[in-house]
Coordinates of N, CA, C and O and ligand atoms in Angstrom, one line a residue:
X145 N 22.0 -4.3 5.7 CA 20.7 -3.6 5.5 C 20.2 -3.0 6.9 O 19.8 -1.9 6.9
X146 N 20.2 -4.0 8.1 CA 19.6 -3.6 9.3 C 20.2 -2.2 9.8 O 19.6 -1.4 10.4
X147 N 21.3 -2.1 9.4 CA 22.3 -0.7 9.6 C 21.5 0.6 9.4 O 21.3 1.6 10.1
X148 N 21.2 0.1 8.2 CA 20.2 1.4 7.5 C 19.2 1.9 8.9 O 19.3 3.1 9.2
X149 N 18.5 1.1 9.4 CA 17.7 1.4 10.2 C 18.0 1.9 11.2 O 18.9 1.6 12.1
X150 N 16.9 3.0 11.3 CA 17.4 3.6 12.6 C 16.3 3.2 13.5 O 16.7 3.2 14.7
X151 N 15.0 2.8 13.3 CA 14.4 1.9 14.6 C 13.4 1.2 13.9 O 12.8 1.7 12.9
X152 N 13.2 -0.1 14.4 CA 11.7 -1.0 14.2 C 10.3 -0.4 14.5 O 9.9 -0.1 15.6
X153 N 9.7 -0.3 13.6 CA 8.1 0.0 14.2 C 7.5 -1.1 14.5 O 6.9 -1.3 15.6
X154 N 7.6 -2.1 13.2 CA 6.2 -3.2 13.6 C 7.3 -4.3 13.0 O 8.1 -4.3 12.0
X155 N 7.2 -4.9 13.5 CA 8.2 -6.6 13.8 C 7.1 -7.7 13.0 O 5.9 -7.4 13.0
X156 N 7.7 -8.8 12.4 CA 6.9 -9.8 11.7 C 5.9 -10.2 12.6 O 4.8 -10.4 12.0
X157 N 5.9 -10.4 13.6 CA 4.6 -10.7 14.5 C 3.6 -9.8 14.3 O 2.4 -10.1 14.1
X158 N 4.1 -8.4 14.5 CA 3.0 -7.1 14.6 C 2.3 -7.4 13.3 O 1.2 -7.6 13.5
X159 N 2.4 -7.5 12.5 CA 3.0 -7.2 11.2 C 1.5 -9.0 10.7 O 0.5 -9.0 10.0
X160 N 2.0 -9.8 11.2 CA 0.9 -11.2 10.5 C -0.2 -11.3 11.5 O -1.0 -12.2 11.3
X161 N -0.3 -10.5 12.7 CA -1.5 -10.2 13.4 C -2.5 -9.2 12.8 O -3.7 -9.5 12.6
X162 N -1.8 -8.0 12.4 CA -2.5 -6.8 12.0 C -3.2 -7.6 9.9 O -4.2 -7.3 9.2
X163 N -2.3 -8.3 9.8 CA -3.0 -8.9 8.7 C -4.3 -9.7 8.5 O -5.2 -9.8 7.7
X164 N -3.7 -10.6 10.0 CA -4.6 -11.4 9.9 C -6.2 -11.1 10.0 O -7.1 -11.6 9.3
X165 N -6.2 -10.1 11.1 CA -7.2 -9.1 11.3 C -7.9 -8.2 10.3 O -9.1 -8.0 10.4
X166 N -7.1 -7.7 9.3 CA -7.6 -7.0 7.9 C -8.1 -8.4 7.3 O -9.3 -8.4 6.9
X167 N -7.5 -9.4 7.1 CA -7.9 -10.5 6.6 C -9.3 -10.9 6.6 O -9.9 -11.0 5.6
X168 N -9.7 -11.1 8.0 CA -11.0 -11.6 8.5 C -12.3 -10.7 8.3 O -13.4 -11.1 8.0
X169 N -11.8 -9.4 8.5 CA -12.8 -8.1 8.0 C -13.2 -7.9 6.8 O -14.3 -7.4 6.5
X170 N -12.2 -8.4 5.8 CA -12.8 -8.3 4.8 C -13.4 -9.4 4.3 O -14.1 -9.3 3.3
X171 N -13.2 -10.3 4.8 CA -13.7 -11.8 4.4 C -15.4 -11.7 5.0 O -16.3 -12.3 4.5
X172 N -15.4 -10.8 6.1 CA -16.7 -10.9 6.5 C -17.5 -9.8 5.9 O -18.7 -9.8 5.9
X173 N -16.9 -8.9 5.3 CA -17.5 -7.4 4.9 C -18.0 -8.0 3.1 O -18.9 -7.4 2.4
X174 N -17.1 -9.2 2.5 CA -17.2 -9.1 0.9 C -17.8 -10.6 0.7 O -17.5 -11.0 -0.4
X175 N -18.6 -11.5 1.4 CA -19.2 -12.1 2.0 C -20.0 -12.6 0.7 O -21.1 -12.0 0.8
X176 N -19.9 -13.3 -0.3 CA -20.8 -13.3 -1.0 C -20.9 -12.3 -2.4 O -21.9 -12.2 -3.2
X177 N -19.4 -11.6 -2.3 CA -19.3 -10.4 -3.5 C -18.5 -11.2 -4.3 O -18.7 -11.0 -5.5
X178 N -17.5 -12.0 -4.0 CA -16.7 -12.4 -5.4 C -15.6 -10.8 -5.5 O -15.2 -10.5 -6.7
X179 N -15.1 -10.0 -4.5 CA -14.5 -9.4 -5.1 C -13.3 -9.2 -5.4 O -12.4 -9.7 -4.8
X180 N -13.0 -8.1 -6.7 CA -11.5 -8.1 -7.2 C -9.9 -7.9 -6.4 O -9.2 -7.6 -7.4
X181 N -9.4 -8.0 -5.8 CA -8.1 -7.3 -5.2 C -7.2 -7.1 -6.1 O -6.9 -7.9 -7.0
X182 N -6.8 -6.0 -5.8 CA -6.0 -5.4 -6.8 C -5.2 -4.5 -6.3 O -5.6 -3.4 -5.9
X183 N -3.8 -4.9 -6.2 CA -2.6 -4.7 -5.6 C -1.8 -3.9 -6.7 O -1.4 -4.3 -7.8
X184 N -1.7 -2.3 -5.9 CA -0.6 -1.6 -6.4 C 0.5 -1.5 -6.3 O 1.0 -1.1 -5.3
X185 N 1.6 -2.0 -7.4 CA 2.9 -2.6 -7.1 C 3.7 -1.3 -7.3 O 3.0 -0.4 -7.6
X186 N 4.9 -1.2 -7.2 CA 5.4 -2.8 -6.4 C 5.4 -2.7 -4.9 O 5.9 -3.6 -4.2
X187 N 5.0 -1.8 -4.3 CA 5.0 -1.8 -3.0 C 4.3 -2.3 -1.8 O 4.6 -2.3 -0.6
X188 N 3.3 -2.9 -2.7 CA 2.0 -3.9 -1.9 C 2.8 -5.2 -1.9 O 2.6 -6.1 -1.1
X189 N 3.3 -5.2 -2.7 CA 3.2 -6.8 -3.2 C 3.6 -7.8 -1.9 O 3.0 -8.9 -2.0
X190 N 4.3 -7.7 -1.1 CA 4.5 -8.9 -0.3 C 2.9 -8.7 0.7 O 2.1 -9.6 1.0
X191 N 2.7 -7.2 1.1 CA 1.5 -6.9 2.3 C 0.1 -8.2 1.2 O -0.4 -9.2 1.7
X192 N -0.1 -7.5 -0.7 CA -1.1 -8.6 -1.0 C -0.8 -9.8 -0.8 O -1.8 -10.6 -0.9
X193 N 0.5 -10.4 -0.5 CA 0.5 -12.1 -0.6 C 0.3 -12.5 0.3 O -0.3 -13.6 0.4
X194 N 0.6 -11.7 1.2 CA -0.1 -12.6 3.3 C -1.0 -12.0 3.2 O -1.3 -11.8 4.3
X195 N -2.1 -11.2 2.4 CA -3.7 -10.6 2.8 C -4.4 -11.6 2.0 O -5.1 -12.5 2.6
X196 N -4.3 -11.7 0.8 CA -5.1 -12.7 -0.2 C -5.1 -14.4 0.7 O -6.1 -15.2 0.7
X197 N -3.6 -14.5 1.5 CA -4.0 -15.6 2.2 C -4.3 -15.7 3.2 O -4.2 -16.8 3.8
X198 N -5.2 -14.2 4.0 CA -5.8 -14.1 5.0 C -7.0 -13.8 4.9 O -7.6 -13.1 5.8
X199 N -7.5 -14.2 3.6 CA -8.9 -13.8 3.1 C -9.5 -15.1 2.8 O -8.9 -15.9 2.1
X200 N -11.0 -15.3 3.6 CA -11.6 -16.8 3.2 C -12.2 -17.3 2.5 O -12.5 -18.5 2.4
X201 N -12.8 -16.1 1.7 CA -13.7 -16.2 0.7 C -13.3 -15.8 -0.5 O -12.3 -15.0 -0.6
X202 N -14.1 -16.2 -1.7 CA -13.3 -16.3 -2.9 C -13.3 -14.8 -3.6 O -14.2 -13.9 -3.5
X203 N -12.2 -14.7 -4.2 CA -12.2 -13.6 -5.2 C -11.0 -13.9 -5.7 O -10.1 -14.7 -5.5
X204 N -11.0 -12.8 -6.8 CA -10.1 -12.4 -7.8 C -8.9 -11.2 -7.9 O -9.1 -10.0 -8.0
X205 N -7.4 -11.8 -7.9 CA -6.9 -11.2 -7.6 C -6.4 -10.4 -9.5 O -6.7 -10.8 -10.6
X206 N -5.7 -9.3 -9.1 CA -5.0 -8.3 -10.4 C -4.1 -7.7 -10.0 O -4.1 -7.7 -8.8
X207 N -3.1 -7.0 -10.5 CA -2.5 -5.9 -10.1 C -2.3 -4.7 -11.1 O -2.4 -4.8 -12.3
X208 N -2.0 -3.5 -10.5 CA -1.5 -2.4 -11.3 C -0.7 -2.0 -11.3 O -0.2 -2.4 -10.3
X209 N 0.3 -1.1 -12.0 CA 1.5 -0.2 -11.4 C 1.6 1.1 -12.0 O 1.8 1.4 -13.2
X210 N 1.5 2.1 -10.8 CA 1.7 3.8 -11.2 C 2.9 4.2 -10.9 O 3.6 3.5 -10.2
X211 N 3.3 5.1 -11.4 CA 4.8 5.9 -10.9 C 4.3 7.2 -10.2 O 3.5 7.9 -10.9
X212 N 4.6 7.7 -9.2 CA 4.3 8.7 -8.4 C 6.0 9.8 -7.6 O 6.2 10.9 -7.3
X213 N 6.8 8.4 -7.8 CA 7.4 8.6 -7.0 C 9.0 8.4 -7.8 O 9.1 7.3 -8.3
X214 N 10.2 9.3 -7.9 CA 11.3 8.8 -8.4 C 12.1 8.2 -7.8 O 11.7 7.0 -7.7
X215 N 13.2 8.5 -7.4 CA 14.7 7.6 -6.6 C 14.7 8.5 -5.0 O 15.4 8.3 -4.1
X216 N 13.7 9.2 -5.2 CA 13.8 10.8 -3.9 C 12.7 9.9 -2.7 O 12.2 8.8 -2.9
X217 N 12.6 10.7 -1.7 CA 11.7 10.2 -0.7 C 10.6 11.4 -0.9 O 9.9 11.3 0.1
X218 N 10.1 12.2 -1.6 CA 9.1 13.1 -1.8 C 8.3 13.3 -2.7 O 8.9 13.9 -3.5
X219 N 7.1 13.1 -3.1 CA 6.0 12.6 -4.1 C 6.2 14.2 -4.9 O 6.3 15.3 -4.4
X220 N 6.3 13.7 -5.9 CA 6.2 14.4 -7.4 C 4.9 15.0 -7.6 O 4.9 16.1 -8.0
X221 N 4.0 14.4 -7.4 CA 2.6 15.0 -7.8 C 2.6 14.5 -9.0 O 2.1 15.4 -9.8
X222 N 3.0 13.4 -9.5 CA 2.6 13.5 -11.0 C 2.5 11.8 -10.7 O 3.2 11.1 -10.0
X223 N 1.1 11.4 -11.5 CA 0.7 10.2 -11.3 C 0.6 9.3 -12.9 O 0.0 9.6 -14.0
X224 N 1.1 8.5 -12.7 CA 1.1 7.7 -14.5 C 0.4 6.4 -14.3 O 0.2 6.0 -13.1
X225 N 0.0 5.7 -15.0 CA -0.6 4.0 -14.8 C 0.8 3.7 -16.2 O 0.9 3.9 -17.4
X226 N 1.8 2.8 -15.1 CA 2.4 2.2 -16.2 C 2.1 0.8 -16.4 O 2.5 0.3 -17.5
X227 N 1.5 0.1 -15.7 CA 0.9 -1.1 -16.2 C -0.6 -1.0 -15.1 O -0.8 -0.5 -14.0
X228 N -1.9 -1.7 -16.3 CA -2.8 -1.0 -15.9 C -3.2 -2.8 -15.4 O -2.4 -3.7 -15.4
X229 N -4.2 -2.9 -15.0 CA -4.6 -3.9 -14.9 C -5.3 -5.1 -15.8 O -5.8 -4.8 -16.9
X230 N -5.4 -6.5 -15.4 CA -6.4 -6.9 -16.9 C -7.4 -7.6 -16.8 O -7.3 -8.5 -17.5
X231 N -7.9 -7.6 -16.4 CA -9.3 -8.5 -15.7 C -10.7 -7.1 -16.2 O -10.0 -6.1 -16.1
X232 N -11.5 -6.8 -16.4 CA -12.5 -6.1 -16.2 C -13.6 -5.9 -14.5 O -14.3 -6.6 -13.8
X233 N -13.1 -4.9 -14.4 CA -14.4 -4.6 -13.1 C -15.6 -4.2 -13.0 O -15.8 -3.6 -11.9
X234 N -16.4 -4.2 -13.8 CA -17.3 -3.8 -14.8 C -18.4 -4.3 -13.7 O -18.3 -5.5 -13.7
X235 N -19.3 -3.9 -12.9 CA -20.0 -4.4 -12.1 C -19.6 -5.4 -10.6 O -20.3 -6.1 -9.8
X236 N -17.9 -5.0 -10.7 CA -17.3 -5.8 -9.6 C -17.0 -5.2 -8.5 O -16.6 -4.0 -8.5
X237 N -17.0 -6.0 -7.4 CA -16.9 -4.8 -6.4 C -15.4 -4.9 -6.0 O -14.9 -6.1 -5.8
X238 N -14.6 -4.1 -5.9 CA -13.1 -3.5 -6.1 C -12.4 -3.1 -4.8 O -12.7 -2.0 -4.3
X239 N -11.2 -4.0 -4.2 CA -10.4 -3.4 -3.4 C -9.0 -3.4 -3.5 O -8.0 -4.2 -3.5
X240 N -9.2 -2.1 -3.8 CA -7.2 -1.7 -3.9 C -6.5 -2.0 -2.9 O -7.0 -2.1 -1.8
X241 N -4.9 -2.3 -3.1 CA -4.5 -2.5 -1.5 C -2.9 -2.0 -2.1 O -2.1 -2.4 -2.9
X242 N -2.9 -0.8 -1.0 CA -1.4 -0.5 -1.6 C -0.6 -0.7 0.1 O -0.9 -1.2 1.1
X243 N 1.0 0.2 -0.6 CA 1.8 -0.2 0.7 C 1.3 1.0 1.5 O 0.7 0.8 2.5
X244 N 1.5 2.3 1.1 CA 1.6 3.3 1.8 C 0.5 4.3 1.4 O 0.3 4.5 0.2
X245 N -0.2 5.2 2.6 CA -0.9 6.7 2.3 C -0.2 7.7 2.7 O -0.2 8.1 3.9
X246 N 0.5 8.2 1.9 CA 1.3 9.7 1.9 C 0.4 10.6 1.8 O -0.7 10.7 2.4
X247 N 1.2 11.6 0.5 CA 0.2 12.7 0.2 C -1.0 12.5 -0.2 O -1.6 13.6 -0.5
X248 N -1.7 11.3 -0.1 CA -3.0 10.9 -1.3 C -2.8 10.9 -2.8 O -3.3 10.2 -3.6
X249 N -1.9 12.1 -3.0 CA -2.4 11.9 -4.9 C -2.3 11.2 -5.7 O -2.5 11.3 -6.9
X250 N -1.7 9.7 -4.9 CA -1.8 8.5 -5.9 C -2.9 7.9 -6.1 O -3.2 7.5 -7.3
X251 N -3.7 7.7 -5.1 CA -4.9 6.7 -4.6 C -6.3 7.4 -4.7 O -7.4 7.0 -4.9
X252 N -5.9 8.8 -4.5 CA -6.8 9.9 -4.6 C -7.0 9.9 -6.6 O -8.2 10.2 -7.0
X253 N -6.3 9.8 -7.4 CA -5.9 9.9 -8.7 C -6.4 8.4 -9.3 O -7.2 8.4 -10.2
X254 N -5.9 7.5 -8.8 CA -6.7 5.8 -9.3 C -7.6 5.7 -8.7 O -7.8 4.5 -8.5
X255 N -8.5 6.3 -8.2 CA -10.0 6.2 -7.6 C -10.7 7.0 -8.4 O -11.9 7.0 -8.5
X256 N -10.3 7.5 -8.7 CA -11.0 8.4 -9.6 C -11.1 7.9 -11.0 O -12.1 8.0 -11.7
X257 N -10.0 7.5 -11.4 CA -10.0 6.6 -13.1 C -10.8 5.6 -12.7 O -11.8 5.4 -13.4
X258 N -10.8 4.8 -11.7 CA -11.6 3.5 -11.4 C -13.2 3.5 -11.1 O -14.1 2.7 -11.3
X259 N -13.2 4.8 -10.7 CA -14.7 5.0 -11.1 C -15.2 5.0 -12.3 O -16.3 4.4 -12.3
X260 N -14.8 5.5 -13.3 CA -15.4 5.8 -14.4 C -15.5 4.5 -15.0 O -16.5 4.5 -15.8
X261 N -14.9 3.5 -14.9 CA -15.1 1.6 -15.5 C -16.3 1.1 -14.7 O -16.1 -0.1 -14.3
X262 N -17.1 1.4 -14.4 CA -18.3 0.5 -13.9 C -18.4 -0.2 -12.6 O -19.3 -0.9 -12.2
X263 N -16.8 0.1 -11.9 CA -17.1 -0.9 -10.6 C -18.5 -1.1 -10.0 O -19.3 -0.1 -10.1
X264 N -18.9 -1.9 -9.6 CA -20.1 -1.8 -8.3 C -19.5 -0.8 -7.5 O -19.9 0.4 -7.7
X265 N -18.3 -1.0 -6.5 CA -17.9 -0.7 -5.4 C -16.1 -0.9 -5.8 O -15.5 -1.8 -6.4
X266 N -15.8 0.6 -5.2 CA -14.1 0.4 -4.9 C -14.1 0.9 -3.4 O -14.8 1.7 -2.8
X267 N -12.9 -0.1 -2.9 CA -12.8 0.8 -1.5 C -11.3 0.1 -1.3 O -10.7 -0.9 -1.8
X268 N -10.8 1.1 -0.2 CA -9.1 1.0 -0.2 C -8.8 0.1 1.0 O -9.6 -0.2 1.9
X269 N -7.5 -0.2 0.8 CA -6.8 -1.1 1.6 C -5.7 -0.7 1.6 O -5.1 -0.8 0.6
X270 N -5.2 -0.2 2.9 CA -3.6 0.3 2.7 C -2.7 -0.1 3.9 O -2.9 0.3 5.0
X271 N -1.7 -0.8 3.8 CA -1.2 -1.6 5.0 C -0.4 0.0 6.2 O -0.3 0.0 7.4
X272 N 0.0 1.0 5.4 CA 0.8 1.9 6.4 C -0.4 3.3 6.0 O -0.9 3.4 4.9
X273 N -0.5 4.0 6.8 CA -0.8 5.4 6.7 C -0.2 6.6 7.4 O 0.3 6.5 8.5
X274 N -0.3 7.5 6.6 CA 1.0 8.6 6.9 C 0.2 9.8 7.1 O 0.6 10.7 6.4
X275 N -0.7 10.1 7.9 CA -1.7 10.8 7.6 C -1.2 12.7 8.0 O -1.9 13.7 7.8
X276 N 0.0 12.7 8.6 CA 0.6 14.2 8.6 C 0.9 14.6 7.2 O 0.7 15.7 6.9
X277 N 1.3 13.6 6.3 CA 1.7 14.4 5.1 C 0.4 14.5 4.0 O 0.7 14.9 2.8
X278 N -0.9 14.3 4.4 CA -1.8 14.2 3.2 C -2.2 15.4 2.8 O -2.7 16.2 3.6
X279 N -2.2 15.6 2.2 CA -2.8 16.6 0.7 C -4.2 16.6 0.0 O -4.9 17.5 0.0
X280 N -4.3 15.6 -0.4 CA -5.7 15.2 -1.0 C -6.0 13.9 0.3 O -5.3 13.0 0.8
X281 N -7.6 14.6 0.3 CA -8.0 13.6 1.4 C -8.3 11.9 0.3 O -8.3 11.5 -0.9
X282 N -8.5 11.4 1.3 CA -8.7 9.7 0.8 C -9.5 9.1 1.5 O -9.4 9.2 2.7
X283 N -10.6 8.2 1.1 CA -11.4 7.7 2.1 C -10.5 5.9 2.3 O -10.1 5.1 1.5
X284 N -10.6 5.9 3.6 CA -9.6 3.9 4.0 C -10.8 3.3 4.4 O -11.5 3.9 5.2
X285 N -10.9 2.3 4.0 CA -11.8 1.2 4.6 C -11.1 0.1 5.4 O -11.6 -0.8 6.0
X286 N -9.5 0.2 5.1 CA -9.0 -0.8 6.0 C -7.9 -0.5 5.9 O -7.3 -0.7 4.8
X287 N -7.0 0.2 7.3 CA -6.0 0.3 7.4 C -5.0 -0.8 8.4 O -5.7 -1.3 9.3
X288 N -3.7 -1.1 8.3 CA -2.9 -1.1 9.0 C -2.2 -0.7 9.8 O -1.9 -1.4 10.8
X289 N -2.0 0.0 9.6 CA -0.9 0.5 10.8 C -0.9 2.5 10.6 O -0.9 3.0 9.5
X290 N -0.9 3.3 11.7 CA -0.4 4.7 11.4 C 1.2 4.6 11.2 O 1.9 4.2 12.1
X291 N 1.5 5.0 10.4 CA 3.0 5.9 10.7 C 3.5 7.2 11.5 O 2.6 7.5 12.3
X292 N 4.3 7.9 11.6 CA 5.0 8.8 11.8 C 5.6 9.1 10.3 O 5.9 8.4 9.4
X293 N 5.7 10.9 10.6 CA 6.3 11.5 9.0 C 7.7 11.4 9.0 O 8.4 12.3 9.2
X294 N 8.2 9.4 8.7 CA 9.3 9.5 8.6 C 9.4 8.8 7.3 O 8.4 8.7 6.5
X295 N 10.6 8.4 7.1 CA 10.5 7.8 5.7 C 10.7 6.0 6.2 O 11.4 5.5 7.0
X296 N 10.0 5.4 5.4 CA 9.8 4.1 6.1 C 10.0 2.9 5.0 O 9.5 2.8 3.9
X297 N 10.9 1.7 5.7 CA 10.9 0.5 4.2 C 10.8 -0.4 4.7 O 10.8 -0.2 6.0
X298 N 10.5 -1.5 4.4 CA 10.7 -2.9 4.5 C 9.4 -3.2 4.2 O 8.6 -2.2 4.0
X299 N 8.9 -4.9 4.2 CA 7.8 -5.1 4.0 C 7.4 -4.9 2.7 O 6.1 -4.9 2.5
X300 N 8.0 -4.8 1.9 CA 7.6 -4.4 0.6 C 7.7 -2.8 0.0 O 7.6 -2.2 -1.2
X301 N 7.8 -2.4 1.0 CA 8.0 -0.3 1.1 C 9.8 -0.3 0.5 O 10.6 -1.2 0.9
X302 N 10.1 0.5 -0.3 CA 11.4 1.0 -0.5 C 11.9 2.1 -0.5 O 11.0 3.0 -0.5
X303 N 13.1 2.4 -0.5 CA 14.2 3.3 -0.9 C 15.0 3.2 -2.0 O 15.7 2.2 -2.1
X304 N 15.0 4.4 -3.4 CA 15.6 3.7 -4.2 C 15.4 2.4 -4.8 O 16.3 2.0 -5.5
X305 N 13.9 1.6 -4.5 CA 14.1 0.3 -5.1 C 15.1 -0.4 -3.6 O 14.9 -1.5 -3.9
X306 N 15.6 -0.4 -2.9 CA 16.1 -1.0 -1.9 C 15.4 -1.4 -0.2 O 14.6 -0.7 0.4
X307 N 15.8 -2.5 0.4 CA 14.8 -2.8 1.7 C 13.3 -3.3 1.2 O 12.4 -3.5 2.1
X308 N 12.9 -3.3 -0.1 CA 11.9 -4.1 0.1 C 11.5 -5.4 0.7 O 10.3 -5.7 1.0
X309 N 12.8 -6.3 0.9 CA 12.8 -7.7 1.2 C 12.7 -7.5 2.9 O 11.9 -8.3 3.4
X310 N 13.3 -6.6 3.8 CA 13.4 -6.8 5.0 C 11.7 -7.1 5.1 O 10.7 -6.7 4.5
X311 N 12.0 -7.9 6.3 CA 11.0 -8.7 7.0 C 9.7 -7.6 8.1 O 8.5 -7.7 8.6
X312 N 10.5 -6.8 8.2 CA 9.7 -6.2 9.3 C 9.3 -4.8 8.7 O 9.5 -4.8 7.5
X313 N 8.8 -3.6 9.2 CA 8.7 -2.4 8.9 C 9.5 -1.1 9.9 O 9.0 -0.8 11.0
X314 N 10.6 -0.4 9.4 CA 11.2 0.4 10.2 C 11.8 1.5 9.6 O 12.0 1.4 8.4
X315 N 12.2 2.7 10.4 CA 12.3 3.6 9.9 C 13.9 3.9 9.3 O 15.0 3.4 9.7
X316 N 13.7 4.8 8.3 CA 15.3 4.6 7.6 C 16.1 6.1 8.2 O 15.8 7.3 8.3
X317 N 17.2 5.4 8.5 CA 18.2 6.5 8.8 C 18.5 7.6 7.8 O 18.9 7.4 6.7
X318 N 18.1 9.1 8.5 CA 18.4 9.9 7.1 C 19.7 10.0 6.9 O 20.0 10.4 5.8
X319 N 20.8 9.9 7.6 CA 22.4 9.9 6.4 C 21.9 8.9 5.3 O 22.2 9.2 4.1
X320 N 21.0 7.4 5.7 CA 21.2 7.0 4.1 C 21.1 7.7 3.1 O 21.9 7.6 2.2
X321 N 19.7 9.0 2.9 CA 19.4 9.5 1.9 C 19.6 10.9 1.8 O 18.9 11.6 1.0
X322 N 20.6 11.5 2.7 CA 21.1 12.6 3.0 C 19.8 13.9 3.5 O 20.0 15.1 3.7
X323 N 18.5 13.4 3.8 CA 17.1 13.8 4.5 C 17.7 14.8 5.8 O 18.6 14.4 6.5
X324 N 17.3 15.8 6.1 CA 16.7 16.6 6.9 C 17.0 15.9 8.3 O 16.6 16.3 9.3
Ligands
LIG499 P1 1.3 9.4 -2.3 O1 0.7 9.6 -3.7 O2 2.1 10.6 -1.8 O3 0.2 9.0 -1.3 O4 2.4 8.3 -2.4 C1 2.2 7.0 -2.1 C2 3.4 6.2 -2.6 O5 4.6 6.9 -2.2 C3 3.4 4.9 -2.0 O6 2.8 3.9 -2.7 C4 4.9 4.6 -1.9 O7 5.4 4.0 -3.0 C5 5.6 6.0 -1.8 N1 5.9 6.3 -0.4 C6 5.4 7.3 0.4 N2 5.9 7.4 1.6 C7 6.8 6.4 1.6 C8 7.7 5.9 2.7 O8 7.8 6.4 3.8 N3 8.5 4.9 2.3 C9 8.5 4.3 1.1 N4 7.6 4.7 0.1 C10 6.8 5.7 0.4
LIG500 MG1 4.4 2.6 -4.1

């Protein structure tokens, strides 16, 4: 797999600092809220398991899953909820936490359905942002890390469904995906 890569950005260290730190902010910002987290799979899913356990105060975790994206490295523009969430947020206050901000029209598109259910409060959590390629603006209340407009896996980010397990975050060589 490491082949694939053509360089490291952020190494497991960078990577459970920068967590730890989103961790603590929101612990201090939701303070008495009880609120929901709600992780957009499957790409969040390892960034929500070290955040939820870098959060000190109680809440409720959920997840969702949209399709935005096919086997390609370039967003479709077409947004679906294939598994929605199940808990009610009906007066709750709501934070999404995905892997990546690309074009926005994913996050830009479930913020918008998520309003209309009654949250108190939604606000985003996104471990990578890509902010050369956005399209639809997006408001972040808690980012990780900027990227570069490359194509990027590990950490829970993929290719194809592939490199989600790598440990670190780094950029993928384009002969893998025959890319520009
Ligand atoms: P957006 O709707 O264009 O913002 O797409 C966001 C989604 O596209 C993310 O949740 C990822 O699943 C996927 N994505 C965008 N850029 C990358 C990347 O560099 N690596 C892996 N997945 C990506
Ligand atoms: Mg995704």
């Amino acid at each position: 797999m490491t082949k694939d890569i053509e360089r490291v950005l952020f190494t497991e260290k960078d990577i459970a600092a920068k967590v730890a730190e989103l961790g603590a902010r929101i612990s201090k910002d939701y303070a008495g809220k009880d609120p929901v987290i709600v992780s957009v799979l499957k790409g969040s899913f390892i960034f929500m398991a070290d955040l939820v356990r870098a959060i000190t105060i109680p809440c409720t975790i959920d997840f969702m899953s949209v399709s935005s994206y096919g086997s390609g490295t370039s967003s479709s523009g077409e947004v679906r909820i294939v598994k929605d969430f199940d808990g009610s947020v009906n007066g709750r206050h709501l934070i999404l936490v995905e892997d990546i901000l690309d074009s926005g029209r994913t996050l830009s598109y479930l913020m918008q359905t998520l309003k209309t259910r009654g949250a108190a409060s939604i606000s985003l959590c996104t471990f990578l942002d890509k902010p050369e390629r956005r399209v639809v603006p997006v408001e972040v209340a808690y980012k990780g890390f900027t990227v570069p407009d490359s194509f990027i896996v590990g950490y829970g980010l993929d290719y194809d469904q592939k490199y989600r397990n790598l440990p670190y975050v780094g950029v993928l060589k384009t002969s893998v995906y025959g890319g520009e």
